[in-house]
Amino acid sequence: MTEPLTKVDSAVQGLENKITSPAKEKRRASSYAEGVMNIEELKTNRTPIEVAIETQRTGWKINASSSTVEEKEILSKHLTEPPVKRIDLVTSLGMKITARSMKGVTIKDALDAIHKANKKRSDDELEKPYLEGFEWAANNPPAYMTKEEDIEKYKDEEWTVLHIRLQSTPTVSSSSGGGKKKKNKNKDDA
């Protein structure tokens, strides 16, 4: 009792308890999915990225909703391995689209981001309207680059992006609708 408590002492004591509050840790954990990486960390650690091969057979038109993809089960798969919270998708014309998900960007997240950027474009505006797939360009520097410093600079710039590859015809034939119309015509004719 020789040293009386001061207001400063009690304020500091209370502050320590608030900093290590378990409630605050729980809030962070709810928005964090285990194993999901930050793309900048992958770049810093030079961790290679693999793109889901399922993106190459969607038959998806970029101005249509992701719900038009025939194989719905591929939509829930992660776009990259390791899964990332955010990734930039770049078109051949240089337009950058960002796909985000705190639980890891899925193929659906990427398709939705691309659709959002293209939904107002009509079919005749799109020279190549179908998704061919995505490419992680940092793994494949252009052949004309021969200097090691140029290649490293290119890899550094391209590490955090995927290039969107488009084509003029779908890779998967869309069977929904076409067969039903023929059957209906045949029933009407009979």
Backbone as a chain_set.jsonl record, in Angstrom:
{"seq": "MTEPLTKVDSAVQGLENKITSPAKEKRRASSYAEGVMNIEELKTNRTPIEVAIETQRTGWKINASSSTVEEKEILSKHLTEPPVKRIDLVTSLGMKITARSMKGVTIKDALDAIHKANKKRSDDELEKPYLEGFEWAANNPPAYMTKEEDIEKYKDEEWTVLHIRLQSTPTVSSSSGGGKKKKNKNKDDA", "coords": {"N": [[0.805, -1.19, 0.0], [2.114, 1.087, -0.081], [2.555, 2.296, -2.52], [0.357, 4.152, -4.261], [-2.259, 3.435, -6.628], [-2.355, 4.792, -9.883], [-4.161, 6.72, -12.322], [-3.046, 6.363, -14.835], [-1.699, 3.918, -14.566], [-3.861, 2.081, -14.302], [-5.111, 2.411, -16.736], [-3.252, 1.443, -18.57], [-3.094, -1.195, -17.735], [-5.685, -2.126, -18.358], [-5.635, -1.818, -21.113], [-3.815, -3.732, -21.992], [-5.257, -6.098, -21.626], [-7.28, -5.782, -23.52], [-5.925, -5.838, -25.953], [-5.063, -8.482, -26.291], [-7.425, -9.821, -26.609], [-9.577, -12.564, -27.06], [-11.857, -12.448, -28.623], [-11.373, -10.702, -30.729], [-9.504, -12.129, -32.209], [-11.081, -14.252, -33.086], [-12.774, -12.98, -34.9], [-11.053, -12.357, -37.002], [-10.351, -14.917, -37.808], [-12.684, -15.894, -38.974], [-12.857, -14.744, -41.487], [-10.725, -15.755, -42.743], [-9.31, -18.286, -44.614], [-7.799, -21.395, -44.246], [-4.688, -22.145, -45.747], [-5.012, -20.489, -47.913], [-3.426, -18.155, -49.887], [-1.665, -14.994, -50.04], [-1.217, -13.237, -52.984], [0.989, -11.598, -53.353], [2.792, -12.563, -51.48], [3.393, -15.031, -52.604], [4.763, -14.164, -54.838], [6.987, -12.897, -53.656], [8.197, -15.073, -52.372], [8.728, -16.581, -54.546], [7.049, -18.675, -55.329], [5.746, -21.033, -57.46], [2.82, -20.892, -59.589], [-0.012, -22.794, -60.396], [-2.483, -23.198, -62.841], [-5.913, -24.099, -62.818], [-6.793, -26.798, -64.796], [-9.322, -27.297, -65.649], [-10.456, -24.963, -66.553], [-10.082, -24.843, -69.229], [-12.019, -26.157, -70.652], [-14.601, -25.118, -70.567], [-16.413, -23.967, -72.38], [-17.537, -21.519, -72.257], [-19.08, -18.355, -72.756], [-17.907, -15.074, -72.667], [-19.614, -12.888, -72.216], [-21.774, -13.897, -70.964], [-23.542, -15.247, -68.137], [-21.899, -16.977, -65.422], [-23.372, -19.135, -64.708], [-24.153, -20.427, -66.981], [-22.315, -22.307, -67.667], [-21.801, -25.642, -68.517], [-20.73, -27.861, -66.986], [-21.224, -27.71, -63.88], [-19.924, -28.416, -61.513], [-17.221, -27.752, -61.743], [-17.073, -25.082, -61.205], [-16.756, -24.55, -58.496], [-14.156, -25.182, -57.919], [-10.798, -24.262, -57.028], [-9.17, -21.609, -58.721], [-6.423, -21.376, -58.929], [-3.439, -23.098, -57.905], [-1.13, -22.809, -55.438], [-4.168, -21.857, -53.673], [-5.392, -18.478, -53.927], [-6.126, -15.229, -52.483], [-6.688, -13.069, -54.06], [-6.472, -12.2, -57.481], [-5.158, -10.833, -60.482], [-6.617, -10.652, -63.656], [-5.784, -10.562, -67.0], [-6.603, -9.237, -70.159], [-6.04, -9.801, -73.713], [-5.919, -7.305, -74.811], [-4.997, -5.792, -72.784], [-6.672, -5.042, -70.691], [-7.354, -5.043, -67.245], [-8.711, -7.188, -64.885], [-9.937, -7.907, -61.702], [-10.198, -10.72, -59.645], [-11.625, -11.822, -56.636], [-11.622, -13.501, -53.463], [-11.859, -14.295, -50.15], [-11.71, -16.864, -49.289], [-10.307, -18.155, -51.162], [-9.812, -17.787, -54.573], [-12.119, -18.971, -56.842], [-12.976, -20.84, -59.834], [-15.468, -19.96, -60.595], [-15.528, -17.399, -59.374], [-13.616, -16.065, -60.941], [-14.817, -16.226, -63.508], [-17.162, -14.792, -63.009], [-16.115, -12.236, -62.491], [-14.993, -11.614, -64.985], [-17.312, -11.713, -66.532], [-18.76, -9.574, -65.42], [-17.294, -7.416, -66.39], [-17.817, -7.643, -69.09], [-20.546, -7.95, -69.636], [-22.288, -6.116, -70.838], [-21.581, -6.036, -73.438], [-22.357, -6.832, -76.775], [-22.802, -9.84, -78.752], [-21.794, -9.468, -81.366], [-19.849, -7.59, -80.981], [-17.728, -8.878, -79.928], [-14.844, -10.332, -80.933], [-13.524, -12.704, -80.327], [-15.328, -14.561, -78.462], [-15.348, -16.72, -76.617], [-14.104, -18.44, -73.749], [-10.918, -19.735, -73.676], [-9.088, -20.453, -71.811], [-6.836, -19.911, -69.008], [-3.626, -18.412, -68.584], [-0.583, -18.576, -66.884], [1.69, -16.337, -67.208], [4.233, -15.776, -66.188], [5.637, -18.07, -66.059], [6.275, -18.62, -68.656], [8.227, -16.86, -70.363], [8.482, -14.577, -73.164], [9.911, -15.726, -76.265], [11.671, -14.022, -77.551], [13.048, -12.723, -75.569], [16.186, -12.732, -74.351], [18.163, -11.932, -72.599], [19.074, -12.506, -69.272], [18.424, -10.701, -67.217], [16.273, -9.301, -68.342], [14.405, -11.336, -68.564], [14.007, -11.982, -65.844], [12.919, -9.548, -64.957], [10.556, -9.517, -66.446], [9.283, -11.829, -65.397], [8.931, -10.92, -62.762], [7.104, -8.832, -63.151], [4.916, -10.226, -64.197], [4.195, -12.163, -62.343], [1.991, -11.993, -60.6], [-0.316, -12.138, -62.115], [-2.836, -13.566, -64.294], [-3.226, -14.461, -67.654], [-5.955, -14.004, -69.788], [-7.16, -16.207, -72.106], [-8.746, -16.237, -75.181], [-11.078, -17.55, -77.639], [-12.596, -18.142, -80.883], [-14.552, -20.104, -81.15], [-16.523, -22.334, -79.097], [-15.05, -24.632, -76.709], [-16.386, -26.746, -75.667], [-19.198, -28.41, -76.757], [-22.352, -26.956, -76.733], [-24.993, -28.548, -75.544], [-27.408, -28.075, -74.435], [-30.715, -27.328, -75.006], [-30.674, -27.442, -77.935], [-31.157, -30.183, -78.722], [-33.662, -30.617, -77.557], [-35.388, -28.952, -78.972], [-35.445, -30.153, -81.522], [-36.659, -32.592, -80.881], [-39.159, -31.683, -80.041], [-40.117, -30.601, -82.439], [-40.291, -32.91, -83.978], [-42.277, -34.265, -82.568], [-44.444, -32.578, -82.981], [-44.74, -32.836, -85.744], [-45.56, -35.472, -86.005]], "CA": [[0.0, 0.0, 0.0], [2.977, 2.256, -0.085], [2.43, 2.973, -3.808], [-1.054, 4.216, -4.68], [-2.518, 3.266, -8.053], [-2.667, 6.04, -10.589], [-5.044, 6.518, -13.475], [-2.232, 5.88, -15.935], [-1.456, 2.5, -14.346], [-5.066, 1.306, -14.569], [-5.389, 2.494, -18.171], [-2.32, 0.552, -19.242], [-3.504, -2.549, -17.401], [-6.883, -2.433, -19.142], [-5.276, -1.863, -22.521], [-3.174, -5.018, -22.251], [-6.304, -7.11, -21.729], [-8.028, -5.574, -24.758], [-5.085, -6.188, -27.098], [-5.02, -9.935, -26.448], [-8.792, -10.299, -26.523], [-9.842, -13.675, -27.97], [-12.953, -12.099, -29.528], [-10.796, -10.086, -31.912], [-8.878, -13.204, -32.974], [-12.149, -15.006, -33.723], [-13.256, -12.217, -36.041], [-10.088, -12.535, -38.083], [-10.374, -16.307, -38.26], [-13.869, -16.163, -39.782], [-12.655, -14.298, -42.862], [-9.47, -16.346, -43.198], [-9.382, -19.716, -44.917], [-6.483, -22.005, -44.12], [-4.058, -22.536, -46.993], [-5.204, -19.466, -48.945], [-2.244, -17.3, -49.851], [-1.67, -13.665, -50.631], [-0.453, -13.346, -54.235], [2.274, -10.903, -53.185], [3.682, -13.485, -50.755], [3.862, -16.023, -53.578], [5.755, -13.48, -55.668], [8.176, -12.697, -52.835], [8.814, -16.384, -52.132], [8.916, -17.21, -55.86], [6.265, -19.897, -55.354], [5.063, -21.148, -58.754], [1.361, -20.979, -59.588], [-0.591, -23.676, -61.403], [-3.86, -22.836, -63.16], [-6.799, -25.263, -62.935], [-6.954, -27.224, -66.19], [-10.755, -27.318, -65.946], [-10.862, -23.717, -67.212], [-9.888, -24.987, -70.67], [-13.118, -26.87, -71.307], [-15.877, -24.604, -70.075], [-17.328, -23.598, -73.453], [-18.218, -20.343, -71.705], [-19.038, -17.092, -73.484], [-17.524, -14.087, -71.659], [-20.678, -11.93, -71.903], [-22.855, -14.676, -70.371], [-23.37, -15.556, -66.719], [-21.156, -18.215, -65.149], [-24.346, -20.221, -64.53], [-24.349, -21.092, -68.267], [-21.306, -23.362, -67.819], [-22.462, -26.947, -68.423], [-20.208, -28.65, -65.864], [-21.348, -26.829, -62.711], [-19.013, -28.82, -60.431], [-15.908, -27.122, -61.872], [-17.142, -23.696, -60.738], [-16.341, -24.445, -57.095], [-12.728, -25.501, -57.789], [-9.9, -23.107, -56.977], [-8.595, -21.229, -60.007], [-4.976, -21.604, -58.891], [-2.832, -23.896, -56.837], [-1.955, -22.71, -54.246], [-5.279, -20.906, -53.762], [-5.052, -17.098, -53.583], [-7.238, -14.364, -52.087], [-6.946, -12.095, -55.119], [-5.573, -12.327, -58.629], [-5.517, -9.998, -61.623], [-6.799, -11.349, -64.927], [-5.485, -9.563, -68.023], [-7.015, -9.606, -71.508], [-5.012, -9.579, -74.739], [-5.868, -5.861, -75.058], [-4.4, -5.153, -71.616], [-7.646, -4.716, -69.646], [-7.087, -5.806, -66.03], [-9.896, -7.524, -64.108], [-9.496, -8.552, -60.467], [-11.083, -11.699, -59.011], [-11.303, -11.877, -55.208], [-12.362, -14.314, -52.512], [-11.029, -14.543, -48.971], [-11.597, -18.306, -49.109], [-9.584, -18.662, -52.319], [-10.504, -17.482, -55.826], [-12.576, -20.154, -57.559], [-13.225, -20.628, -61.262], [-16.686, -19.133, -60.655], [-15.143, -16.017, -59.051], [-12.939, -15.511, -62.119], [-15.8, -16.061, -64.574], [-18.055, -13.697, -62.618], [-15.383, -10.973, -62.669], [-14.905, -11.38, -66.428], [-18.679, -11.425, -66.991], [-19.11, -8.224, -64.978], [-16.629, -6.468, -67.289], [-18.237, -7.836, -70.479], [-21.965, -8.288, -69.767], [-23.009, -5.164, -71.681], [-21.089, -6.149, -74.818], [-23.15, -7.757, -77.576], [-22.022, -10.902, -79.389], [-21.083, -8.999, -82.549], [-18.715, -6.764, -80.549], [-16.672, -9.768, -79.444], [-14.187, -11.092, -81.996], [-13.305, -14.028, -79.742], [-16.188, -14.495, -77.276], [-15.311, -17.904, -75.759], [-12.919, -18.648, -72.92], [-10.054, -20.881, -73.993], [-8.457, -20.801, -70.549], [-5.972, -18.9, -68.407], [-2.204, -18.745, -68.654], [0.309, -17.87, -65.969], [2.764, -15.948, -68.128], [5.548, -15.717, -65.541], [6.279, -19.357, -66.323], [6.636, -18.692, -70.08], [8.634, -15.578, -70.936], [8.538, -14.6, -74.622], [11.145, -16.29, -76.833], [12.603, -12.963, -77.96], [13.826, -12.279, -74.413], [17.362, -13.58, -74.188], [18.943, -11.496, -71.444], [18.557, -13.017, -67.999], [17.824, -9.598, -66.453], [14.969, -9.025, -68.953], [13.522, -12.446, -68.191], [13.669, -11.8, -64.431], [12.026, -8.38, -64.878], [9.277, -9.98, -66.987], [8.691, -12.708, -64.39], [8.534, -10.095, -61.636], [5.894, -8.092, -63.54], [3.83, -11.144, -64.547], [3.99, -13.179, -61.305], [0.715, -11.864, -59.899], [-1.448, -12.066, -63.05], [-3.138, -14.626, -65.248], [-3.706, -13.931, -68.926], [-7.186, -14.623, -70.27], [-7.037, -16.633, -73.504], [-10.064, -16.349, -75.794], [-11.131, -18.166, -78.96], [-13.823, -17.799, -81.602], [-15.541, -21.172, -81.01], [-16.459, -22.96, -77.763], [-14.32, -25.901, -76.633], [-17.373, -27.757, -75.305], [-20.426, -28.132, -77.497], [-23.486, -26.671, -75.86], [-26.07, -29.451, -75.934], [-28.663, -27.69, -73.8], [-31.644, -26.596, -75.853], [-30.706, -27.885, -79.323], [-31.81, -31.483, -78.844], [-35.055, -30.511, -77.151], [-36.143, -28.317, -80.051], [-35.649, -31.15, -82.564], [-37.647, -33.549, -80.386], [-40.461, -31.025, -80.062], [-40.537, -30.505, -83.838], [-40.695, -34.247, -84.403], [-43.572, -34.581, -81.917], [-45.454, -31.766, -83.649], [-44.935, -33.371, -87.092], [-46.159, -36.811, -85.947]], "C": [[0.849, 1.255, 0.0], [2.873, 3.013, -1.395], [0.958, 2.995, -4.23], [-1.168, 4.021, -6.198], [-2.829, 4.619, -8.679], [-3.563, 5.71, -11.774], [-4.266, 5.955, -14.665], [-1.989, 4.383, -15.791], [-2.69, 1.672, -14.709], [-5.413, 1.337, -16.067], [-4.5, 1.535, -18.944], [-2.706, -0.889, -18.97], [-4.716, -2.969, -18.23], [-6.57, -2.587, -20.617], [-4.631, -3.196, -22.882], [-4.216, -6.11, -22.443], [-7.066, -6.985, -23.048], [-7.221, -6.011, -25.975], [-5.093, -7.693, -27.334], [-6.409, -10.565, -26.342], [-9.052, -11.43, -27.524], [-10.972, -13.362, -28.946], [-12.413, -11.502, -30.828], [-10.136, -11.142, -32.802], [-9.929, -14.021, -33.716], [-12.657, -14.284, -34.967], [-12.321, -12.39, -37.238], [-10.174, -13.946, -38.661], [-11.574, -16.578, -39.163], [-13.677, -15.744, -41.231], [-11.387, -14.902, -43.478], [-9.673, -17.836, -43.45], [-7.962, -20.284, -44.9], [-5.952, -22.445, -45.481], [-4.214, -21.533, -48.121], [-4.113, -18.423, -48.79], [-2.533, -15.909, -50.398], [-0.761, -13.74, -51.857], [0.91, -12.669, -54.132], [3.275, -11.76, -52.423], [4.242, -14.543, -51.699], [4.947, -15.429, -54.463], [7.071, -13.335, -54.91], [8.934, -14.006, -52.631], [9.128, -17.147, -53.412], [8.244, -18.586, -55.911], [5.536, -19.986, -56.687], [3.557, -21.339, -58.598], [0.936, -21.924, -60.698], [-2.045, -23.289, -61.585], [-4.678, -24.113, -63.324], [-7.053, -25.588, -64.402], [-8.428, -27.217, -66.603], [-11.234, -26.056, -66.661], [-10.766, -23.828, -68.728], [-11.043, -25.674, -71.376], [-14.493, -26.395, -70.832], [-16.878, -24.353, -71.191], [-18.093, -22.326, -73.12], [-17.997, -19.094, -72.537], [-18.873, -15.971, -72.462], [-18.589, -13.034, -71.361], [-21.917, -12.632, -71.345], [-22.533, -14.963, -68.903], [-22.598, -16.859, -66.541], [-22.101, -19.396, -64.959], [-24.625, -20.957, -65.839], [-23.302, -22.178, -68.531], [-21.99, -24.701, -67.582], [-22.03, -27.744, -67.202], [-20.149, -27.782, -64.61], [-20.331, -27.152, -61.619], [-17.638, -28.163, -60.548], [-15.904, -25.699, -61.321], [-16.636, -23.529, -59.313], [-14.858, -24.765, -56.881], [-11.899, -24.223, -57.764], [-9.294, -22.869, -58.36], [-7.108, -21.553, -60.06], [-4.598, -22.554, -57.769], [-1.463, -23.299, -56.578], [-3.074, -21.679, -54.424], [-4.845, -19.518, -53.285], [-6.312, -16.3, -53.258], [-7.654, -13.425, -53.21], [-5.973, -12.367, -56.253], [-6.086, -11.447, -59.759], [-5.558, -10.87, -62.869], [-6.648, -10.301, -66.015], [-5.899, -10.088, -69.39], [-5.877, -9.346, -72.482], [-4.876, -8.097, -75.075], [-5.331, -5.086, -73.854], [-5.372, -4.752, -70.525], [-7.409, -5.632, -68.447], [-8.374, -5.948, -65.224], [-9.407, -8.255, -62.866], [-10.577, -9.482, -59.932], [-10.643, -11.84, -57.559], [-12.185, -12.874, -54.466], [-11.435, -14.625, -51.344], [-10.839, -16.047, -48.718], [-10.872, -18.967, -50.274], [-10.395, -18.439, -53.586], [-10.842, -18.787, -56.541], [-12.736, -19.819, -59.044], [-14.456, -19.743, -61.416], [-16.364, -17.67, -60.36], [-14.491, -15.343, -60.255], [-13.933, -15.258, -63.245], [-16.762, -14.916, -64.268], [-17.388, -12.337, -62.816], [-15.278, -10.614, -64.153], [-16.275, -11.011, -66.983], [-19.083, -10.004, -66.621], [-18.506, -7.168, -65.914], [-17.161, -6.539, -68.721], [-19.739, -8.009, -70.688], [-22.751, -7.338, -70.67], [-22.573, -5.211, -73.143], [-21.929, -7.184, -75.57], [-22.221, -8.759, -78.265], [-21.218, -10.402, -80.587], [-19.921, -8.066, -82.213], [-17.497, -7.607, -80.169], [-16.101, -10.598, -80.589], [-13.964, -12.539, -81.548], [-14.088, -14.073, -78.429], [-16.068, -15.651, -76.285], [-13.99, -18.037, -75.01], [-12.179, -19.907, -73.363], [-9.389, -21.38, -72.72], [-7.636, -19.642, -70.029], [-4.532, -19.37, -68.511], [-1.441, -17.912, -67.634], [1.576, -17.57, -66.755], [4.148, -15.919, -67.491], [6.336, -16.999, -65.782], [6.808, -19.458, -67.757], [7.025, -17.33, -70.631], [8.731, -15.675, -72.458], [9.914, -15.07, -75.126], [12.16, -15.213, -77.21], [13.437, -12.427, -76.802], [14.987, -13.24, -74.206], [18.208, -13.201, -72.983], [18.264, -11.961, -70.159], [17.874, -11.918, -67.188], [16.449, -9.22, -67.012], [13.959, -10.096, -68.57], [13.083, -12.306, -66.736], [12.706, -10.623, -64.235], [10.629, -8.769, -65.352], [8.559, -10.869, -65.967], [8.177, -11.911, -63.2], [7.235, -9.343, -61.929], [4.696, -9.016, -63.722], [3.465, -12.137, -63.451], [2.58, -13.161, -60.74], [-0.492, -11.837, -60.83], [-1.607, -13.35, -63.849], [-3.642, -13.961, -66.511], [-4.935, -14.724, -69.357], [-6.983, -14.948, -71.748], [-8.442, -16.876, -74.053], [-9.954, -17.024, -77.156], [-12.488, -17.885, -79.597], [-14.907, -18.876, -81.516], [-15.423, -21.809, -79.631], [-15.714, -24.288, -77.81], [-15.249, -27.049, -76.282], [-18.64, -27.424, -76.065], [-21.566, -27.965, -76.514], [-24.672, -27.511, -76.308], [-27.399, -29.047, -75.321], [-29.508, -26.876, -74.766], [-31.767, -27.17, -77.24], [-31.452, -29.194, -79.519], [-33.282, -31.421, -78.512], [-35.904, -29.915, -78.26], [-36.431, -29.323, -81.16], [-36.723, -32.135, -82.132], [-39.039, -32.948, -80.434], [-40.988, -30.91, -81.478], [-41.028, -31.857, -84.323], [-42.038, -34.641, -83.802], [-44.688, -33.829, -82.597], [-45.781, -32.329, -85.028], [-45.675, -34.691, -87.066], [-47.634, -36.791, -85.736]], "O": [[0.324, 2.366, 0.075], [3.073, 4.228, -1.421], [0.385, 1.946, -4.523], [-0.27, 4.402, -6.949], [-3.481, 5.47, -8.075], [-3.694, 4.551, -12.167], [-4.801, 5.145, -15.422], [-2.061, 3.649, -16.777], [-2.556, 0.644, -15.373], [-5.959, 0.367, -16.591], [-4.961, 0.882, -19.88], [-2.655, -1.723, -19.874], [-4.743, -4.084, -18.751], [-7.182, -3.409, -21.298], [-4.876, -3.731, -23.964], [-4.074, -6.956, -23.327], [-7.455, -7.998, -23.629], [-7.797, -6.512, -26.941], [-5.126, -8.129, -28.484], [-6.526, -11.744, -26.01], [-8.777, -11.271, -28.714], [-11.03, -13.97, -30.015], [-12.945, -11.773, -31.905], [-10.21, -11.047, -34.027], [-9.7, -14.44, -34.851], [-12.939, -14.922, -35.981], [-12.783, -12.554, -38.367], [-10.078, -14.131, -39.874], [-11.481, -17.429, -40.047], [-14.283, -16.339, -42.122], [-11.031, -14.582, -44.613], [-10.16, -18.556, -42.579], [-7.044, -19.703, -45.479], [-6.678, -23.046, -46.273], [-3.613, -21.702, -49.182], [-3.901, -17.879, -47.706], [-3.509, -15.687, -51.115], [0.353, -14.257, -51.767], [1.876, -13.115, -54.752], [4.475, -11.693, -52.687], [5.414, -14.91, -51.61], [5.925, -16.096, -54.799], [8.141, -13.614, -55.451], [10.162, -14.04, -52.708], [9.721, -18.225, -53.372], [8.795, -19.537, -56.464], [4.767, -19.082, -57.015], [3.087, -21.88, -57.597], [1.461, -21.863, -61.81], [-2.764, -23.076, -60.609], [-4.201, -25.093, -63.896], [-7.486, -24.722, -65.162], [-8.736, -27.138, -67.792], [-12.287, -26.063, -67.299], [-11.316, -22.988, -69.441], [-11.038, -25.761, -72.604], [-15.427, -27.188, -70.715], [-18.08, -24.509, -70.978], [-19.179, -22.092, -73.65], [-16.881, -18.806, -72.97], [-19.622, -15.918, -71.486], [-18.487, -12.343, -70.347], [-22.988, -12.03, -71.262], [-21.372, -14.92, -68.494], [-22.639, -17.737, -67.403], [-21.67, -20.546, -65.04], [-25.267, -22.008, -65.822], [-23.401, -22.895, -69.527], [-22.676, -24.885, -66.576], [-22.874, -28.248, -66.461], [-19.113, -27.184, -64.322], [-19.918, -26.26, -60.877], [-16.947, -28.028, -59.538], [-14.841, -25.165, -61.004], [-16.135, -22.461, -58.961], [-14.359, -24.629, -55.764], [-12.251, -23.228, -58.398], [-8.951, -23.813, -59.072], [-6.589, -21.955, -61.102], [-5.353, -22.77, -56.82], [-0.66, -23.295, -57.51], [-2.949, -20.747, -55.219], [-4.038, -19.391, -52.364], [-7.412, -16.641, -53.693], [-8.816, -13.031, -53.307], [-4.814, -12.714, -56.031], [-7.293, -11.328, -59.97], [-4.679, -11.697, -63.111], [-7.306, -9.262, -65.969], [-5.597, -11.226, -69.748], [-4.868, -8.741, -72.12], [-3.833, -7.671, -75.571], [-5.224, -3.86, -73.902], [-4.955, -4.175, -69.521], [-7.278, -6.846, -68.603], [-9.042, -4.96, -64.92], [-8.55, -9.133, -62.965], [-11.731, -9.082, -59.784], [-9.452, -11.961, -57.27], [-13.352, -13.06, -54.808], [-10.345, -15.162, -51.54], [-9.912, -16.448, -48.014], [-10.826, -20.193, -50.367], [-11.549, -18.86, -53.662], [-9.963, -19.605, -56.81], [-12.641, -18.66, -59.447], [-14.483, -18.866, -62.28], [-16.883, -16.784, -61.039], [-14.781, -14.184, -60.555], [-13.903, -14.199, -63.872], [-17.134, -14.158, -65.163], [-18.035, -11.39, -63.264], [-15.45, -9.456, -64.532], [-16.392, -10.104, -67.807], [-19.689, -9.305, -67.432], [-19.137, -6.149, -66.194], [-16.977, -5.596, -69.491], [-20.17, -8.199, -71.826], [-23.785, -7.727, -71.212], [-23.131, -4.507, -73.986], [-22.181, -8.277, -75.063], [-21.011, -8.547, -78.348], [-20.093, -10.849, -80.81], [-19.092, -7.782, -83.078], [-16.377, -7.102, -80.099], [-16.784, -11.457, -81.146], [-14.194, -13.476, -82.313], [-13.568, -13.666, -77.389], [-16.641, -15.571, -75.199], [-12.915, -17.786, -75.553], [-12.749, -20.996, -73.416], [-9.152, -22.577, -72.562], [-7.725, -18.525, -70.54], [-4.253, -20.569, -68.525], [-1.631, -16.7, -67.534], [2.425, -18.44, -66.944], [5.147, -16.029, -68.202], [7.565, -17.001, -65.715], [7.681, -20.278, -68.044], [6.216, -16.699, -71.312], [9.031, -16.745, -72.988], [10.938, -14.835, -74.484], [13.366, -15.459, -77.192], [14.435, -11.744, -77.03], [14.786, -14.421, -73.919], [18.893, -14.048, -72.409], [17.052, -11.829, -69.988], [16.857, -12.169, -66.541], [15.553, -8.857, -66.249], [12.799, -9.796, -68.287], [11.906, -12.495, -66.428], [11.78, -10.708, -63.428], [9.633, -8.395, -64.733], [7.371, -10.685, -65.705], [7.098, -12.2, -62.684], [6.37, -9.23, -61.061], [3.568, -8.622, -63.427], [2.507, -12.892, -63.615], [2.029, -14.217, -60.431], [-1.598, -11.538, -60.378], [-0.659, -14.109, -64.052], [-4.406, -12.998, -66.444], [-4.951, -15.953, -69.298], [-6.67, -14.064, -72.546], [-9.228, -17.621, -73.468], [-8.879, -17.068, -77.754], [-13.417, -17.44, -78.922], [-16.073, -18.587, -81.785], [-14.337, -21.824, -79.052], [-15.739, -24.987, -78.824], [-14.938, -28.206, -76.566], [-19.11, -26.287, -76.028], [-21.715, -28.748, -75.576], [-25.289, -27.222, -77.333], [-28.429, -29.63, -75.662], [-29.061, -25.852, -75.282], [-32.889, -27.377, -77.702], [-32.3, -29.293, -80.406], [-34.08, -32.119, -79.137], [-37.039, -30.345, -78.46], [-37.542, -29.352, -81.689], [-37.603, -32.48, -82.92], [-39.995, -33.618, -80.823], [-42.183, -31.1, -81.707], [-42.055, -31.948, -84.997], [-42.848, -35.285, -84.467], [-45.777, -34.374, -82.778], [-46.937, -32.313, -85.451], [-46.368, -35.011, -88.032], [-48.262, -37.848, -85.668]]}, "num_chains": 1, "name": "protein.A"}
